[in-house]
CSV table of C-alpha atoms in Angstrom, one decimal:
chain,number,residue,atom,x,y,z
A,1,MET,CA,-50.6,13.6,-3.0
A,2,TYR,CA,-48.8,13.9,0.3
A,3,LEU,CA,-48.1,17.6,-0.3
A,4,ASN,CA,-51.7,18.1,-1.4
A,5,SER,CA,-53.1,16.5,1.7
A,6,ILE,CA,-50.9,18.6,3.9
A,7,PHE,CA,-51.9,21.9,2.4
A,8,ALA,CA,-55.5,21.0,2.0
A,9,ASP,CA,-55.9,20.4,5.6
A,10,PRO,CA,-54.7,23.2,7.9
A,11,GLU,CA,-55.1,21.1,11.0
A,12,ARG,CA,-52.9,18.4,9.6
A,13,THR,CA,-50.3,21.0,8.5
A,14,ALA,CA,-50.2,22.3,12.1
A,15,ARG,CA,-49.8,18.7,13.4
A,16,LEU,CA,-46.9,18.0,11.0
A,17,MET,CA,-45.2,21.3,11.9
A,18,ASP,CA,-45.5,20.4,15.5
A,19,ILE,CA,-44.1,16.9,15.0
A,20,ALA,CA,-41.2,18.3,13.0
A,21,LYS,CA,-40.4,20.7,15.7
A,22,THR,CA,-40.8,18.4,18.7
A,23,SER,CA,-38.9,15.5,17.1
A,24,LEU,CA,-35.9,17.7,16.2
A,25,GLN,CA,-34.7,17.9,19.8
A,26,PRO,CA,-34.5,14.1,20.5
A,27,MET,CA,-32.9,13.5,17.1
A,28,LEU,CA,-30.2,16.1,17.7
A,29,GLU,CA,-29.7,14.7,21.1
A,30,GLY,CA,-29.2,11.3,19.5
A,31,ALA,CA,-26.8,12.8,17.1
A,32,ILE,CA,-24.8,14.6,19.7
A,33,MET,CA,-24.8,11.9,22.4
A,34,ASN,CA,-24.3,8.9,20.1
A,35,THR,CA,-24.0,9.4,16.4
A,36,ILE,CA,-21.1,11.9,16.6
A,37,PRO,CA,-19.1,10.3,19.4
A,38,LEU,CA,-19.6,6.9,17.8
A,39,THR,CA,-18.3,8.2,14.5
A,40,ILE,CA,-15.3,10.0,16.0
A,41,ILE,CA,-14.2,7.3,18.4
A,42,SER,CA,-14.6,4.5,15.8
A,43,PHE,CA,-12.7,6.6,13.3
A,44,ILE,CA,-9.7,7.3,15.6
A,45,VAL,CA,-9.5,3.7,16.7
A,46,GLY,CA,-10.0,2.6,13.1
A,47,ILE,CA,-7.2,4.8,11.8
A,48,ILE,CA,-4.7,3.5,14.4
A,49,LEU,CA,-5.8,0.0,13.4
A,50,ALA,CA,-5.5,0.9,9.7
A,51,VAL,CA,-1.9,2.3,10.1
A,52,LEU,CA,-0.8,-0.9,11.9
A,53,THR,CA,-2.5,-3.1,9.4
A,54,ALA,CA,-1.0,-1.2,6.5
A,55,LEU,CA,2.5,-1.5,8.0
A,56,ALA,CA,2.0,-5.2,8.6
A,57,ARG,CA,0.9,-5.7,5.0
A,58,ILE,CA,4.0,-4.0,3.6
A,59,SER,CA,6.3,-5.6,6.2
A,60,GLN,CA,8.8,-8.4,5.5
A,61,GLY,CA,7.2,-10.7,8.1
A,62,LYS,CA,5.2,-13.4,6.4
A,63,VAL,CA,3.1,-14.2,9.5
A,64,LEU,CA,2.3,-10.6,10.1
A,65,ARG,CA,1.4,-10.0,6.5
A,66,GLY,CA,-0.8,-13.1,6.6
A,67,ILE,CA,-2.7,-12.1,9.7
A,68,ALA,CA,-3.3,-8.6,8.3
A,69,GLY,CA,-4.4,-10.0,5.0
A,70,VAL,CA,-7.0,-12.3,6.5
A,71,TYR,CA,-8.3,-9.5,8.7
A,72,VAL,CA,-8.8,-7.1,5.7
A,73,SER,CA,-10.3,-9.9,3.6
A,74,ALA,CA,-12.7,-11.0,6.3
A,75,ILE,CA,-14.0,-7.5,7.1
A,76,ARG,CA,-14.3,-6.5,3.5
A,77,GLY,CA,-15.9,-9.7,2.5
A,78,THR,CA,-18.8,-9.6,5.1
A,79,PRO,CA,-21.6,-7.1,5.6
A,80,LEU,CA,-21.1,-4.6,8.3
A,81,LEU,CA,-24.5,-5.3,9.7
A,82,VAL,CA,-23.7,-9.0,10.1
A,83,GLN,CA,-20.5,-8.1,11.9
A,84,LEU,CA,-22.4,-5.9,14.3
A,85,PHE,CA,-24.9,-8.7,14.9
A,86,ILE,CA,-22.1,-11.2,15.7
A,87,ILE,CA,-20.5,-8.8,18.2
A,88,PHE,CA,-23.7,-7.7,19.9
A,89,TYR,CA,-26.1,-10.7,19.6
A,90,GLY,CA,-23.6,-13.4,19.0
A,91,LEU,CA,-20.8,-13.0,21.5
A,92,PRO,CA,-23.2,-13.3,24.6
A,93,ASN,CA,-23.4,-17.0,23.6
A,94,VAL,CA,-19.8,-17.4,24.6
A,95,GLY,CA,-20.2,-15.3,27.7
A,96,ILE,CA,-19.1,-12.0,26.3
A,97,THR,CA,-21.9,-9.4,26.7
A,98,LEU,CA,-21.1,-5.9,25.6
A,99,ASP,CA,-22.9,-2.7,25.9
A,100,PRO,CA,-24.6,-1.6,22.6
A,101,PHE,CA,-22.3,1.5,22.3
A,102,ILE,CA,-19.2,-0.5,22.9
A,103,SER,CA,-20.3,-3.2,20.4
A,104,ALA,CA,-20.9,-0.6,17.8
A,105,VAL,CA,-17.5,1.1,18.4
A,106,ILE,CA,-15.8,-2.3,18.0
A,107,GLY,CA,-17.7,-3.1,14.8
A,108,PHE,CA,-17.1,0.2,13.2
A,109,SER,CA,-13.5,0.4,14.2
A,110,LEU,CA,-12.8,-3.0,12.7
A,111,SER,CA,-14.5,-1.9,9.6
A,112,VAL,CA,-12.7,1.5,9.3
A,113,GLY,CA,-9.4,-0.3,10.1
A,114,ALA,CA,-9.8,-2.7,7.2
A,115,TYR,CA,-10.9,-0.3,4.5
A,116,ALA,CA,-8.6,2.6,5.6
A,117,SER,CA,-5.6,0.2,5.8
A,118,GLU,CA,-5.9,-0.2,2.0
A,119,ILE,CA,-5.9,3.6,1.5
A,120,ILE,CA,-2.9,4.1,3.9
A,121,ARG,CA,-1.0,1.2,2.3
A,122,ALA,CA,-1.5,2.7,-1.2
A,123,ALA,CA,-0.5,6.2,0.2
A,124,ILE,CA,2.7,4.8,1.7
A,125,LEU,CA,3.6,3.0,-1.5
A,126,SER,CA,3.0,6.1,-3.5
A,127,ILE,CA,5.9,8.0,-1.7
A,128,PRO,CA,9.0,7.7,-3.9
A,129,LYS,CA,11.6,5.2,-2.9
A,130,GLY,CA,14.1,8.0,-2.9
A,131,GLN,CA,12.5,9.5,0.2
A,132,TRP,CA,13.2,6.3,2.2
A,133,GLU,CA,16.7,6.3,0.8
A,134,ALA,CA,17.3,10.0,1.8
A,135,GLY,CA,16.2,9.1,5.3
A,136,TYR,CA,18.4,6.1,5.5
A,137,SER,CA,21.3,8.0,4.0
A,138,ILE,CA,21.4,10.4,7.0
A,139,GLY,CA,21.4,7.4,9.3
A,140,MET,CA,17.7,7.0,10.1
A,141,THR,CA,16.3,3.6,11.1
A,142,TYR,CA,13.2,2.2,9.4
A,143,ALA,CA,11.0,3.5,12.2
A,144,GLN,CA,12.5,7.0,12.1
A,145,ALA,CA,12.2,7.2,8.3
A,146,LEU,CA,8.6,6.0,8.5
A,147,LYS,CA,7.6,8.4,11.3
A,148,ARG,CA,9.5,11.5,10.2
A,149,ILE,CA,9.6,11.2,6.4
A,150,ILE,CA,7.1,8.7,4.9
A,151,LEU,CA,3.9,8.9,7.1
A,152,PRO,CA,3.7,12.8,7.0
A,153,GLN,CA,3.7,12.7,3.2
A,154,ALA,CA,1.4,9.7,3.1
A,155,ALA,CA,-1.0,11.5,5.4
A,156,ARG,CA,-1.3,14.3,2.9
A,157,VAL,CA,-2.1,11.8,0.1
A,158,SER,CA,-4.6,10.0,2.3
A,159,VAL,CA,-6.7,13.0,3.3
A,160,PRO,CA,-9.2,13.0,0.4
A,161,PRO,CA,-9.9,9.2,0.5
A,162,LEU,CA,-10.0,9.1,4.3
A,163,SER,CA,-12.4,12.0,4.4
A,164,ASN,CA,-14.6,9.9,2.2
A,165,SER,CA,-14.4,7.1,4.7
A,166,PHE,CA,-15.2,9.4,7.5
A,167,ILE,CA,-18.3,10.8,5.8
A,168,SER,CA,-19.4,7.2,5.0
A,169,LEU,CA,-19.0,6.3,8.6
A,170,VAL,CA,-21.3,9.1,9.8
A,171,LYS,CA,-24.1,7.5,7.7
A,172,ASP,CA,-23.1,3.9,8.5
A,173,THR,CA,-23.6,4.6,12.2
A,174,SER,CA,-27.3,4.5,11.5
A,175,LEU,CA,-26.8,0.7,11.4
A,176,ALA,CA,-26.1,0.9,15.1
A,177,SER,CA,-29.8,1.5,15.7
A,178,LEU,CA,-30.2,-2.3,15.0
A,179,VAL,CA,-27.9,-3.1,17.9
A,180,LEU,CA,-29.9,-0.9,20.2
A,181,VAL,CA,-27.7,2.2,20.2
A,182,THR,CA,-30.0,5.1,20.7
A,183,GLU,CA,-28.3,7.2,18.0
A,184,MET,CA,-30.1,9.6,15.8
A,185,PHE,CA,-31.8,7.2,13.5
A,186,ARG,CA,-33.1,5.0,16.4
A,187,ARG,CA,-34.6,8.1,17.9
A,188,ALA,CA,-36.2,8.8,14.5
A,189,GLN,CA,-37.6,5.2,14.4
A,190,GLU,CA,-39.0,5.6,18.0
A,191,ILE,CA,-40.7,8.9,17.1
A,192,ALA,CA,-42.1,7.6,13.9
A,193,SER,CA,-43.5,4.5,15.5
A,194,ARG,CA,-45.5,6.6,17.8
A,195,ASN,CA,-47.0,9.0,15.3
A,196,TYR,CA,-46.8,7.1,12.0
A,197,GLU,CA,-45.4,10.1,10.2
A,198,PHE,CA,-42.6,8.0,8.6
A,199,LEU,CA,-42.0,10.2,5.6
A,200,LEU,CA,-41.7,13.4,7.7
A,201,VAL,CA,-39.5,12.0,10.5
A,202,TYR,CA,-37.2,10.0,8.3
A,203,THR,CA,-36.8,12.9,5.9
A,204,GLU,CA,-35.9,15.1,8.8
A,205,ALA,CA,-33.3,12.5,9.9
A,206,ALA,CA,-31.9,12.4,6.4
A,207,LEU,CA,-31.6,16.2,6.4
A,208,ILE,CA,-29.7,16.2,9.6
A,209,TYR,CA,-27.2,13.6,8.2
A,210,TRP,CA,-26.9,15.8,5.1
A,211,VAL,CA,-26.1,18.9,7.1
A,212,ILE,CA,-23.4,17.0,9.1
A,213,CYS,CA,-21.8,15.6,6.0
A,214,PHE,CA,-22.0,18.9,4.2
A,215,PHE,CA,-20.1,20.5,7.1
A,216,LEU,CA,-17.5,17.7,7.0
A,217,SER,CA,-16.9,18.1,3.3
A,218,VAL,CA,-16.3,21.8,3.8
A,219,LEU,CA,-13.8,20.8,6.5
A,220,GLN,CA,-12.2,18.4,4.1
A,221,GLN,CA,-11.7,21.1,1.5
A,222,TYR,CA,-10.1,23.3,4.0
A,223,MET,CA,-7.7,20.5,5.2
A,224,GLU,CA,-6.7,19.7,1.6
A,225,LYS,CA,-5.9,23.3,0.9
A,226,ARG,CA,-3.8,23.6,4.0
A,227,LEU,CA,-1.9,20.4,3.3
A,228,ASP,CA,-1.3,21.3,-0.3
A,229,ARG,CA,0.3,24.6,0.4
A,230,TYR,CA,3.9,23.7,-0.4
A,231,VAL,CA,3.9,20.5,-2.2
B,1,MET,CA,40.7,6.0,4.9
B,2,ILE,CA,38.1,4.1,3.0
B,3,SER,CA,38.8,0.7,1.7
B,4,ILE,CA,36.7,-1.7,-0.4
B,5,LYS,CA,37.7,-5.3,-0.8
B,6,GLY,CA,36.3,-7.8,-3.1
B,7,LEU,CA,33.0,-6.0,-3.5
B,8,HIS,CA,30.3,-8.0,-5.4
B,9,LYS,CA,26.7,-7.1,-6.0
B,10,GLN,CA,24.3,-9.4,-7.7
B,11,PHE,CA,20.7,-8.5,-8.7
B,12,ASP,CA,18.9,-11.8,-9.4
B,13,GLN,CA,20.8,-13.1,-12.4
B,14,LEU,CA,22.7,-9.9,-13.1
B,15,GLU,CA,26.1,-9.4,-11.6
B,16,VAL,CA,26.6,-5.7,-11.5
B,17,LEU,CA,29.8,-5.5,-9.4
B,18,LYS,CA,32.3,-8.3,-10.1
B,19,GLY,CA,34.9,-7.7,-7.4
B,20,ILE,CA,35.9,-4.1,-6.7
B,21,ASP,CA,39.0,-3.3,-4.8
B,22,LEU,CA,39.6,0.4,-4.0
B,23,GLU,CA,41.3,2.5,-1.4
B,24,VAL,CA,40.7,6.2,-0.9
B,25,GLY,CA,42.9,8.2,1.4
B,26,LYS,CA,41.6,10.7,3.8
B,27,GLY,CA,40.9,14.1,2.2
B,28,LYS,CA,41.2,12.7,-1.3
B,29,VAL,CA,38.7,13.4,-4.1
B,30,VAL,CA,38.0,10.5,-6.4
B,31,VAL,CA,35.9,10.9,-9.5
B,32,VAL,CA,34.3,7.7,-10.9
B,33,ILE,CA,33.5,7.7,-14.6
B,34,GLY,CA,32.3,5.0,-16.9
B,35,PRO,CA,29.5,4.1,-19.3
B,36,SER,CA,26.0,3.6,-18.0
B,37,GLY,CA,25.5,0.1,-16.5
B,38,SER,CA,29.2,0.0,-15.5
B,39,GLY,CA,28.2,-0.3,-11.9
B,40,LYS,CA,29.5,3.1,-10.7
B,41,THR,CA,26.3,4.1,-9.1
B,42,THR,CA,25.8,0.7,-7.6
B,43,MET,CA,29.3,0.9,-6.0
B,44,LEU,CA,28.4,4.2,-4.5
B,45,ARG,CA,25.1,2.9,-3.1
B,46,CYS,CA,26.9,-0.1,-1.7
B,47,LEU,CA,29.2,2.3,0.2
B,48,ASN,CA,26.4,3.7,2.2
B,49,VAL,CA,24.5,0.4,2.2
B,50,LEU,CA,21.5,1.5,0.2
B,51,GLU,CA,22.3,-1.7,-1.6
B,52,ILE,CA,23.4,-4.6,0.4
B,53,PRO,CA,26.5,-6.0,-1.3
B,54,THR,CA,26.4,-9.8,-2.0
B,55,LYS,CA,29.9,-10.1,-0.6
B,56,GLY,CA,32.9,-8.0,0.2
B,57,ILE,CA,34.3,-5.8,3.0
B,58,ILE,CA,33.8,-2.1,3.3
B,59,SER,CA,35.7,-0.1,5.9
B,60,ILE,CA,35.6,3.6,6.6
B,61,GLU,CA,38.0,5.1,9.2
B,62,GLY,CA,38.3,1.9,11.1
B,63,HIS,CA,34.6,0.9,11.0
B,64,SER,CA,34.1,-2.1,8.8
B,65,LEU,CA,31.3,-4.3,7.5
B,66,ASP,CA,31.8,-7.8,6.1
B,67,PHE,CA,29.0,-8.7,3.8
B,68,SER,CA,29.9,-12.3,3.5
B,69,LYS,CA,28.1,-12.6,6.9
B,70,ASN,CA,24.7,-11.4,7.8
B,71,VAL,CA,25.0,-7.7,8.9
B,72,PRO,CA,22.5,-6.6,11.5
B,73,LYS,CA,20.3,-3.6,10.6
B,74,LYS,CA,21.5,-1.6,13.6
B,75,SER,CA,25.1,-1.8,12.3
B,76,ILE,CA,24.0,-0.7,8.9
B,77,ALA,CA,22.2,2.4,10.3
B,78,LEU,CA,25.3,3.3,12.3
B,79,PHE,CA,27.6,2.7,9.4
B,80,ARG,CA,25.5,5.0,7.2
B,81,ARG,CA,26.3,7.9,9.5
B,82,LEU,CA,29.9,7.7,8.3
B,83,THR,CA,28.9,8.6,4.8
B,84,GLY,CA,26.9,11.5,3.4
B,85,MET,CA,25.0,10.9,0.2
B,86,VAL,CA,24.0,13.4,-2.4
B,87,PHE,CA,21.4,12.0,-4.9
B,88,GLN,CA,20.9,12.7,-8.5
B,89,ASN,CA,17.3,13.7,-7.9
B,90,TYR,CA,18.1,15.6,-4.6
B,91,ASN,CA,15.5,13.6,-2.7
B,92,LEU,CA,14.9,16.5,-0.4
B,93,PHE,CA,12.0,16.1,2.1
B,94,PRO,CA,9.2,18.0,0.4
B,95,HIS,CA,7.2,18.6,3.6
B,96,LYS,CA,10.1,20.3,5.3
B,97,THR,CA,11.8,23.7,4.7
B,98,ALA,CA,15.5,23.9,3.6
B,99,LEU,CA,16.4,24.5,7.2
B,100,GLU,CA,14.3,21.6,8.5
B,101,ASN,CA,15.8,19.3,5.8
B,102,VAL,CA,19.3,20.1,7.1
B,103,MET,CA,18.3,19.9,10.8
B,104,GLU,CA,16.5,16.6,10.4
B,105,GLY,CA,19.5,14.3,10.7
B,106,PRO,CA,21.2,15.9,13.6
B,107,VAL,CA,17.9,16.2,15.6
B,108,VAL,CA,16.4,12.8,14.8
B,109,VAL,CA,19.4,10.6,14.4
B,110,LYS,CA,22.0,12.2,16.6
B,111,GLY,CA,19.5,13.6,19.2
B,112,MET,CA,21.0,17.1,19.0
B,113,ASP,CA,19.3,19.9,20.8
B,114,LYS,CA,16.9,21.7,18.4
B,115,SER,CA,18.3,25.2,18.8
B,116,LYS,CA,21.9,24.0,18.4
B,117,ALA,CA,20.9,22.0,15.3
B,118,ARG,CA,19.1,25.1,13.8
B,119,GLU,CA,22.3,27.1,14.3
B,120,LYS,CA,24.4,24.5,12.7
B,121,ALA,CA,21.9,24.0,9.8
B,122,ALA,CA,21.8,27.8,9.2
B,123,ALA,CA,25.6,27.9,9.1
B,124,LEU,CA,25.7,25.1,6.5
B,125,LEU,CA,23.1,26.7,4.3
B,126,GLN,CA,25.0,29.9,4.5
B,127,LYS,CA,28.1,28.0,3.4
B,128,VAL,CA,26.4,26.6,0.3
B,129,GLY,CA,25.1,30.1,-0.5
B,130,LEU,CA,21.5,29.6,0.6
B,131,GLY,CA,21.5,31.8,3.7
B,132,ASP,CA,18.5,33.7,2.3
B,133,LYS,CA,16.4,30.6,1.4
B,134,MET,CA,16.3,28.8,4.7
B,135,ASP,CA,12.6,28.9,5.1
B,136,TYR,CA,11.7,28.0,1.6
B,137,TYR,CA,10.2,24.6,0.8
B,138,PRO,CA,12.0,22.4,-1.8
B,139,SER,CA,9.2,23.1,-4.4
B,140,GLN,CA,10.0,26.8,-4.2
B,141,LEU,CA,13.7,26.3,-5.0
B,142,SER,CA,15.5,25.7,-8.3
B,143,GLY,CA,17.2,22.4,-9.0
B,144,GLY,CA,20.6,23.8,-8.3
B,145,GLN,CA,19.4,25.3,-5.0
B,146,GLN,CA,17.8,22.0,-4.1
B,147,GLN,CA,20.9,20.1,-4.7
B,148,ARG,CA,22.9,22.5,-2.6
B,149,VAL,CA,20.4,21.9,0.2
B,150,GLY,CA,21.0,18.2,-0.4
B,151,ILE,CA,24.7,18.7,0.1
B,152,ALA,CA,24.2,20.7,3.3
B,153,ARG,CA,21.8,18.0,4.6
B,154,ALA,CA,24.5,15.4,4.1
B,155,LEU,CA,27.2,17.6,5.6
B,156,ALA,CA,25.1,18.1,8.7
B,157,MET,CA,25.8,14.6,9.8
B,158,GLU,CA,29.5,15.3,9.7
B,159,PRO,CA,30.3,12.3,7.6
B,160,GLU,CA,33.8,10.9,7.0
B,161,VAL,CA,33.2,10.8,3.3
B,162,MET,CA,30.8,12.5,0.9
B,163,LEU,CA,29.3,10.4,-1.8
B,164,PHE,CA,27.9,12.2,-4.9
B,165,ASP,CA,25.7,10.2,-7.3
B,166,GLU,CA,25.7,12.2,-10.5
B,167,PRO,CA,24.8,15.3,-8.6
B,168,THR,CA,24.4,17.6,-11.6
B,169,SER,CA,22.8,15.2,-14.1
B,170,ALA,CA,19.3,16.3,-13.4
B,171,LEU,CA,20.1,20.0,-13.6
B,172,ASP,CA,19.6,22.6,-16.3
B,173,PRO,CA,23.0,23.5,-17.8
B,174,GLU,CA,23.1,27.0,-16.3
B,175,LEU,CA,22.6,25.6,-12.8
B,176,VAL,CA,25.5,23.0,-12.9
B,177,GLY,CA,28.1,25.6,-12.1
B,178,GLU,CA,26.7,26.6,-8.7
B,179,VAL,CA,26.7,23.0,-7.5
B,180,LEU,CA,30.1,22.2,-8.8
B,181,ARG,CA,31.5,25.3,-7.1
B,182,VAL,CA,30.2,24.1,-3.7
B,183,MET,CA,31.7,20.7,-4.4
B,184,LYS,CA,35.1,22.3,-5.2
B,185,ASP,CA,35.0,24.3,-2.0
B,186,LEU,CA,34.4,21.1,-0.1
B,187,ALA,CA,37.3,19.4,-1.8
B,188,GLN,CA,39.6,22.3,-1.0
B,189,GLU,CA,38.6,22.1,2.6
B,190,GLY,CA,39.9,18.5,2.7
B,191,MET,CA,36.6,16.6,2.6
B,192,THR,CA,37.0,13.0,1.4
B,193,MET,CA,34.8,12.7,-1.6
B,194,ILE,CA,33.8,10.0,-4.1
B,195,VAL,CA,32.0,11.5,-7.0
B,196,VAL,CA,30.2,9.7,-9.8
B,197,THR,CA,29.8,12.3,-12.6
B,198,HIS,CA,30.0,13.0,-16.3
B,199,GLU,CA,31.5,16.5,-15.6
B,200,MET,CA,35.0,16.0,-16.9
B,201,ARG,CA,35.9,19.5,-16.1
B,202,PHE,CA,35.2,18.9,-12.5
B,203,ALA,CA,37.3,15.7,-12.7
B,204,ARG,CA,40.2,17.6,-14.2
B,205,GLU,CA,40.1,20.5,-11.8
B,206,ALA,CA,39.2,18.9,-8.5
B,207,ALA,CA,40.0,15.2,-8.5
B,208,ASP,CA,43.1,13.7,-7.0
B,209,GLU,CA,42.3,10.5,-8.9
B,210,VAL,CA,40.0,9.3,-11.6
B,211,ILE,CA,38.6,5.8,-11.8
B,212,PHE,CA,37.2,4.3,-14.9
B,213,MET,CA,34.7,1.5,-14.4
B,214,ASP,CA,33.3,-0.8,-17.0
B,215,GLY,CA,31.4,-4.0,-16.8
B,216,GLY,CA,31.4,-4.1,-13.0
B,217,VAL,CA,35.2,-3.8,-12.5
B,218,VAL,CA,37.7,-1.0,-12.1
B,219,VAL,CA,39.4,-0.9,-15.5
B,220,GLU,CA,41.9,1.9,-14.8
B,221,ARG,CA,42.8,4.4,-12.2
B,222,ASN,CA,45.2,7.3,-12.4
B,223,LYS,CA,45.7,11.0,-11.9
B,224,PRO,CA,43.2,13.1,-14.0
B,225,GLU,CA,45.8,14.6,-16.4
B,226,GLU,CA,47.2,11.1,-17.0
B,227,ILE,CA,43.9,9.3,-17.6
B,228,PHE,CA,42.5,12.1,-19.8
B,229,THR,CA,45.6,12.6,-22.0
B,230,ASN,CA,47.2,9.2,-21.9
B,231,PRO,CA,44.8,6.4,-21.0
B,232,LYS,CA,46.5,3.1,-20.7
B,233,GLU,CA,43.5,0.8,-21.4
B,234,GLU,CA,41.7,0.5,-24.7
B,235,ARG,CA,38.3,0.6,-23.1
B,236,THR,CA,39.1,3.8,-21.3
B,237,ARG,CA,40.3,5.4,-24.5
B,238,LYS,CA,37.2,4.4,-26.3
B,239,PHE,CA,34.9,5.8,-23.6
B,240,LEU,CA,36.8,9.1,-23.4
B,241,ASN,CA,36.7,9.5,-27.2
B,242,MET,CA,33.0,9.0,-27.2
B,243,ILE,CA,32.3,11.7,-24.6
B,244,GLN,CA,34.8,14.3,-25.7
């Protein structure tokens, strides 16, 4: 139907072509100015948080383990969108007003931190006990063995699942449109609300996400190959 | 000198070591034999504190730890530098080359300058006959080669005593010889060694003393020729009959 109506009417075809072209620039702008930085910053902060959380969860300290456990449970047990709303729309009620971008970074980082901590925890536990012992046997402390022996090997194990998280995060940033971050999907919404060509504009947005994610999975394959060289 | 006094180790309900007393003089080679479950590996692991003894005193060249009290982690890490451990499964660091495996301890633990550590590691690998394999990763080496890297890695920390936990048990028969040869060389150089092994030939040829353990205690200790030809204890005799 839609395709019929496009090709039956050259004027409409021209109009759609024009919209597709003119909407590309603001959407790419949104991707480059907001979607991509939001993804990268949140992922880096999230991974740091995840490593700390994973270490807390395998530590001997009961309090530390408890805090980390509650954090992971709370984040995994509540919708990301609700978390973003609490940070951006909720916190002003107690006098904390945050910029949309900052709110989104906090929300996504907390989310990545919780989910990735489970990946990293499993990866650390997958390294044979003998590796810790070999480190200890040459006089290493816990921290040295962790940093020099265990984490580098755990990192290799974590690459495939963490790449998955990263790719998911790219798409999840579209939720930031609802806390007023002018990332790619919000740009798409703005454009579509002016010209009512929802199918065209949203499909275009979807294609851009797809291209970004495709590029990332190629990068993932490359990294896996590199890390797998000698093991 | 190494001395162990009243060493006990309990895992939950199971008492694995029931009071070990042992002295090993500097430069001596002691081979520990005994049936599986006799506690010989546990004793070795207690010596470099991979297992925390339930009680007992271990001292190595004047440094001693008393496990009836709480021993701080820092002291344990320092104490471990006195011993070099060679594992049954080598436990090399798979993400590091042979050279990097050997350098790791001196650089990270002792804070040695990298170029100096590299020189030292290269010399050690040369010594164990792997001068041409320095840049290989463990996965590219045979079991015997990996174990020799393991020996070099332990030696790099210049330990007072080398502990060997069944170093040839995981090896194909034709690779056992090259590892034993390196160990014999070490013994001849005057390294203090405690070796848990089933290689009776090594015990005969290289040991100053053989210790037979069973049921968590030292049953008998004597010179190799004595213990193999004329065991005093019934349990020792039975064990030797079973393996020979």
